[in-house]
């Protein structure tokens, strides 16, 4: 795993970024709650850079 971040448009989901064969992709995981465990929602398509992945699935802006 390269990094993880909260998705801006869906704050209840976290993106886990991975690299394979020079391409980058992410697993979007619905965060755990008191009643349910964390759950894989889906895997993104592959991108040429982490920047392209973040453009498609922007992170929450931190100050």
GROMACS .gro file of C-alpha atoms in nm:
model
   63
    1UNK     CA    1   0.000   0.000   0.000
    2UNK     CA    2   0.136   0.340  -0.100
    3UNK     CA    3  -0.106   0.561   0.095
    4UNK     CA    4  -0.461   0.594   0.220
    5UNK     CA    5  -0.699   0.889   0.237
    6UNK     CA    6  -1.064   0.978   0.293
    7UNK     CA    7  -1.258   1.048  -0.027
    8UNK     CA    8  -1.393   1.405  -0.035
    9UNK     CA    9  -1.731   1.325  -0.190
   10UNK     CA   10  -1.786   1.026   0.041
   11UNK     CA   11  -1.637   1.089   0.389
   12UNK     CA   12  -1.756   0.746   0.509
   13UNK     CA   13  -1.520   0.575   0.260
   14UNK     CA   14  -1.140   0.543   0.254
   15UNK     CA   15  -0.918   0.495  -0.052
   16UNK     CA   16  -0.621   0.259  -0.020
   17UNK     CA   17  -0.373   0.319  -0.305
   18UNK     CA   18  -0.164   0.036  -0.451
   19UNK     CA   19   0.086   0.001  -0.737
   20UNK     CA   20   0.135  -0.292  -0.972
   21UNK     CA   21   0.337  -0.311  -1.294
   22UNK     CA   22   0.389   0.067  -1.302
   23UNK     CA   23   0.018   0.147  -1.271
   24UNK     CA   24  -0.180   0.270  -0.972
   25UNK     CA   25  -0.522   0.164  -0.850
   26UNK     CA   26  -0.726   0.191  -0.534
   27UNK     CA   27  -0.951  -0.011  -0.313
   28UNK     CA   28  -1.244   0.189  -0.181
   29UNK     CA   29  -1.345   0.065   0.162
   30UNK     CA   30  -1.656   0.162   0.357
   31UNK     CA   31  -1.535   0.258   0.704
   32UNK     CA   32  -1.621   0.045   1.006
   33UNK     CA   33  -1.891   0.159   1.243
   34UNK     CA   34  -1.999   0.040   1.585
   35UNK     CA   35  -2.243  -0.203   1.420
   36UNK     CA   36  -2.065  -0.307   1.100
   37UNK     CA   37  -1.707  -0.399   1.005
   38UNK     CA   38  -1.513  -0.225   0.728
   39UNK     CA   39  -1.607  -0.357   0.384
   40UNK     CA   40  -1.446  -0.343   0.040
   41UNK     CA   41  -1.683  -0.153  -0.191
   42UNK     CA   42  -1.488  -0.183  -0.519
   43UNK     CA   43  -1.151  -0.161  -0.691
   44UNK     CA   44  -1.087   0.134  -0.922
   45UNK     CA   45  -0.955   0.112  -1.274
   46UNK     CA   46  -0.579   0.149  -1.320
   47UNK     CA   47  -0.413   0.489  -1.367
   48UNK     CA   48  -0.067   0.597  -1.487
   49UNK     CA   49   0.001   0.803  -1.171
   50UNK     CA   50  -0.125   0.859  -0.818
   51UNK     CA   51  -0.216   1.214  -0.926
   52UNK     CA   52  -0.457   1.082  -1.189
   53UNK     CA   53  -0.617   0.853  -0.931
   54UNK     CA   54  -0.656   1.145  -0.689
   55UNK     CA   55  -0.806   1.359  -0.967
   56UNK     CA   56  -1.073   1.094  -1.026
   57UNK     CA   57  -1.128   1.033  -0.652
   58UNK     CA   58  -1.018   1.352  -0.474
   59UNK     CA   59  -0.912   1.338  -0.108
   60UNK     CA   60  -1.056   1.552   0.171
   61UNK     CA   61  -0.859   1.877   0.186
   62UNK     CA   62  -0.656   1.913   0.505
   63UNK     CA   63  -0.534   2.242   0.645
   0.00000   0.00000   0.00000
